[in-house]
C-alpha cells in the first residue's frame, strides 16, 4: 500500500475535488454532512476553534496494488486505523473512494484542529510515521508490501547537501561514498578485494567484530569524515554489503535466525544493563516531553527526539540503538509479536529511528553553520 499526504488550508476546495471525480463515493468518516458544502461547513466548526493554524487541512491518499481490491468495510477499517495512528484522535474526517486510476484508492480529508479541545495535530516527521504505519497495515490486512523510502538502498540527499550541490556543483562526501562503494562492488569482489579497492580510492574501511571474530558492522572514512554504513544508506550497512560479496565462509559466519545486531538483541542484554539503559531512556524521555512541541507526540516522534538528544550528548549510534531497545515502542513490539517477527520489526524500527535522527541532526548542524556564517 502507498500513502501520500499533503497539508492545505481550504476544505471546500479539496472536498470539491475528491467528490467531483467520476465514480467517487463517500464511504466513511465521523461527520454527518453529505454534500461538499455541508461537510465544509461542518469542518468550519473545528477551524473556528484555532485560527492560528494556517495549514488546517490534512489530505491523505491510500492506494493498493493494481491487482488488489478492498471492500468498503476494509477500507473504512484501514482509514480509521490510519487517522488514529497519525494522531487524529478527536478530529473530524471523511473518506472517499476512487476507482479512476489503475489502482483502487481512498482519500481521507481530516482537520488538524481537534474538535474536542482545539489543539493541533502535530505534523512532525509525518512521512516517516506514515510509512511505518502503512507497513503495519499491510501486514494486518495481508496486502502486498511496498518498500518504504527509508529502507531503499540509497538515502536521499539531505537539504544541506542539495543546497551545497546547487551552490558549488560538488556532491557531498556521503553521496561520493555511495558512488564509490557501488562502483567497487561491481563483479562481486571478495571482502579483501572490496576493502583494497576502496582504500585505492582513499576510503578507509573499518570492520567491527565480536569476540569470536564475526563481522557485526562496517564503517568508512573519506578524508577526515567517518561514516557508519547505515549513515550512508541502508544498502551500505554490513548486513546488505555482504550480499554483494563473494565472501569465503571463514570470513562471514552465517547468521542464525536469532542472531541480530548487538543493539537489537535486547533479550540477551544482562538485567543490570537493561535497567541502566531503561533509566537513561526515561530520563531523556522526560526531557523531551517537557518541551511544548512534544507534549502530544507519539512513540516514534519521542524516540527520534531522544536519539537526536543522545547524539548531541556524544553517544555513538550503536549506543543510541541500545538505548532505544528499552523504548516504549520496542517493549510494545516485544509484548505483542512472536519472537522472530519482533526481532525483525524492532530491528527495522531502530534503524528507521537512528537514520532519521542522524539526518535531522545533520540538517540542524548545517542550519547552525549557515547562521554562523551570516553573523560573521
Short mmCIF file of N, CA, C and O in Angstrom, two decimals, residues 262-283 319 321-327 330-331 334 339 342-343:
data_model
loop_
_atom_site.label_atom_id
_atom_site.label_comp_id
_atom_site.label_asym_id
_atom_site.label_seq_id
_atom_site.Cartn_x
_atom_site.Cartn_y
_atom_site.Cartn_z
N UNK A 262 23.94 -6.39 17.88
CA UNK A 262 24.11 -6.30 19.33
C UNK A 262 23.06 -5.37 19.94
O UNK A 262 22.53 -5.63 21.02
N UNK A 263 22.77 -4.28 19.21
CA UNK A 263 21.79 -3.34 19.73
C UNK A 263 20.40 -3.94 19.76
O UNK A 263 19.58 -3.59 20.60
N UNK A 264 20.09 -4.90 18.82
CA UNK A 264 18.75 -5.45 18.76
C UNK A 264 18.54 -6.58 19.75
O UNK A 264 17.43 -6.88 20.13
N UNK A 265 19.58 -7.25 20.16
CA UNK A 265 19.42 -8.44 21.00
C UNK A 265 19.15 -8.04 22.44
O UNK A 265 19.89 -8.37 23.35
N UNK A 266 18.04 -7.31 22.65
CA UNK A 266 17.74 -6.78 23.98
C UNK A 266 17.44 -7.89 24.97
O UNK A 266 17.61 -7.72 26.17
N UNK A 267 16.97 -9.05 24.47
CA UNK A 267 16.66 -10.13 25.39
C UNK A 267 17.92 -10.85 25.86
O UNK A 267 17.87 -11.70 26.73
N UNK A 268 19.10 -10.50 25.26
CA UNK A 268 20.35 -11.11 25.70
C UNK A 268 21.22 -10.12 26.47
O UNK A 268 22.33 -10.44 26.85
N UNK A 269 20.73 -8.90 26.63
CA UNK A 269 21.44 -7.93 27.43
C UNK A 269 21.23 -8.28 28.90
O UNK A 269 20.13 -8.66 29.30
N UNK A 270 22.26 -8.17 29.71
CA UNK A 270 22.12 -8.51 31.12
C UNK A 270 21.07 -7.63 31.78
O UNK A 270 20.81 -6.50 31.34
N UNK A 271 20.48 -8.15 32.84
CA UNK A 271 19.43 -7.42 33.53
C UNK A 271 19.94 -6.08 34.05
O UNK A 271 19.24 -5.06 33.98
N UNK A 272 21.17 -6.06 34.55
CA UNK A 272 21.74 -4.82 35.06
C UNK A 272 21.89 -3.79 33.95
O UNK A 272 21.59 -2.61 34.12
N UNK A 273 22.32 -4.26 32.78
CA UNK A 273 22.47 -3.38 31.63
C UNK A 273 21.11 -2.85 31.18
O UNK A 273 20.96 -1.68 30.84
N UNK A 274 20.10 -3.71 31.18
CA UNK A 274 18.76 -3.29 30.79
C UNK A 274 18.24 -2.19 31.70
O UNK A 274 17.66 -1.20 31.25
N UNK A 275 18.45 -2.38 33.00
CA UNK A 275 17.96 -1.39 33.97
C UNK A 275 18.67 -0.05 33.76
O UNK A 275 18.04 1.02 33.84
N UNK A 276 19.97 -0.12 33.48
CA UNK A 276 20.72 1.11 33.24
C UNK A 276 20.21 1.82 31.99
O UNK A 276 19.99 3.04 31.99
N UNK A 277 20.00 1.06 30.90
CA UNK A 277 19.51 1.64 29.66
C UNK A 277 18.11 2.21 29.83
O UNK A 277 17.79 3.30 29.33
N UNK A 278 17.25 1.47 30.53
CA UNK A 278 15.88 1.93 30.74
C UNK A 278 15.86 3.23 31.55
O UNK A 278 15.11 4.15 31.24
N UNK A 279 16.70 3.31 32.58
CA UNK A 279 16.76 4.52 33.40
C UNK A 279 17.21 5.71 32.58
O UNK A 279 16.63 6.80 32.66
N UNK A 280 18.24 5.52 31.75
CA UNK A 280 18.72 6.60 30.89
C UNK A 280 17.66 6.99 29.87
O UNK A 280 17.49 8.18 29.57
N UNK A 281 16.97 6.00 29.33
CA UNK A 281 15.90 6.28 28.36
C UNK A 281 14.80 7.13 29.00
O UNK A 281 14.34 8.11 28.41
N UNK A 282 14.38 6.78 30.22
CA UNK A 282 13.31 7.51 30.89
C UNK A 282 13.72 8.94 31.20
O UNK A 282 12.90 9.86 31.11
N UNK A 283 14.98 9.15 31.55
CA UNK A 283 15.47 10.50 31.82
C UNK A 283 15.39 11.36 30.55
O UNK A 283 14.90 12.49 30.57
N UNK A 319 25.28 2.90 20.64
CA UNK A 319 24.78 3.11 22.00
C UNK A 319 23.37 3.69 21.97
O UNK A 319 22.52 3.35 22.81
N UNK A 321 21.10 3.05 19.67
CA UNK A 321 20.20 1.95 19.35
C UNK A 321 20.03 1.02 20.55
O UNK A 321 18.94 0.49 20.79
N UNK A 322 21.11 0.81 21.31
CA UNK A 322 20.99 0.00 22.53
C UNK A 322 20.05 0.68 23.51
O UNK A 322 19.21 0.02 24.15
N UNK A 323 20.15 2.00 23.62
CA UNK A 323 19.28 2.77 24.50
C UNK A 323 17.81 2.61 24.08
O UNK A 323 16.92 2.42 24.92
N UNK A 324 17.58 2.64 22.77
CA UNK A 324 16.20 2.58 22.27
C UNK A 324 15.59 1.18 22.33
O UNK A 324 14.39 1.03 22.11
N UNK A 325 16.41 0.16 22.62
CA UNK A 325 15.82 -1.17 22.82
C UNK A 325 14.91 -1.17 24.05
O UNK A 325 14.08 -2.06 24.21
N UNK A 326 15.09 -0.18 24.92
CA UNK A 326 14.25 -0.07 26.12
C UNK A 326 13.12 0.94 25.93
O UNK A 326 12.47 1.32 26.90
N UNK A 327 12.89 1.37 24.68
CA UNK A 327 11.84 2.36 24.43
C UNK A 327 10.47 1.71 24.54
O UNK A 327 10.31 0.49 24.47
N UNK A 330 9.52 -0.37 21.33
CA UNK A 330 10.15 -1.69 21.22
C UNK A 330 9.58 -2.64 22.26
O UNK A 330 9.35 -3.82 21.99
N UNK A 331 9.34 -2.16 23.47
CA UNK A 331 8.74 -3.00 24.51
C UNK A 331 7.35 -3.47 24.11
O UNK A 331 6.96 -4.61 24.38
N UNK A 334 7.68 -6.22 21.55
CA UNK A 334 8.09 -7.47 22.19
C UNK A 334 6.92 -8.15 22.88
O UNK A 334 6.81 -9.38 22.91
N UNK A 339 8.46 -14.01 18.65
CA UNK A 339 9.86 -13.61 18.82
C UNK A 339 10.52 -13.22 17.50
O UNK A 339 11.15 -12.17 17.40
N UNK A 342 9.12 -10.07 16.10
CA UNK A 342 9.56 -8.96 16.95
C UNK A 342 10.98 -8.53 16.61
O UNK A 342 11.27 -7.34 16.46
N UNK A 343 11.89 -9.51 16.45
CA UNK A 343 13.28 -9.19 16.16
C UNK A 343 13.41 -8.39 14.87
O UNK A 343 14.15 -7.41 14.79
#
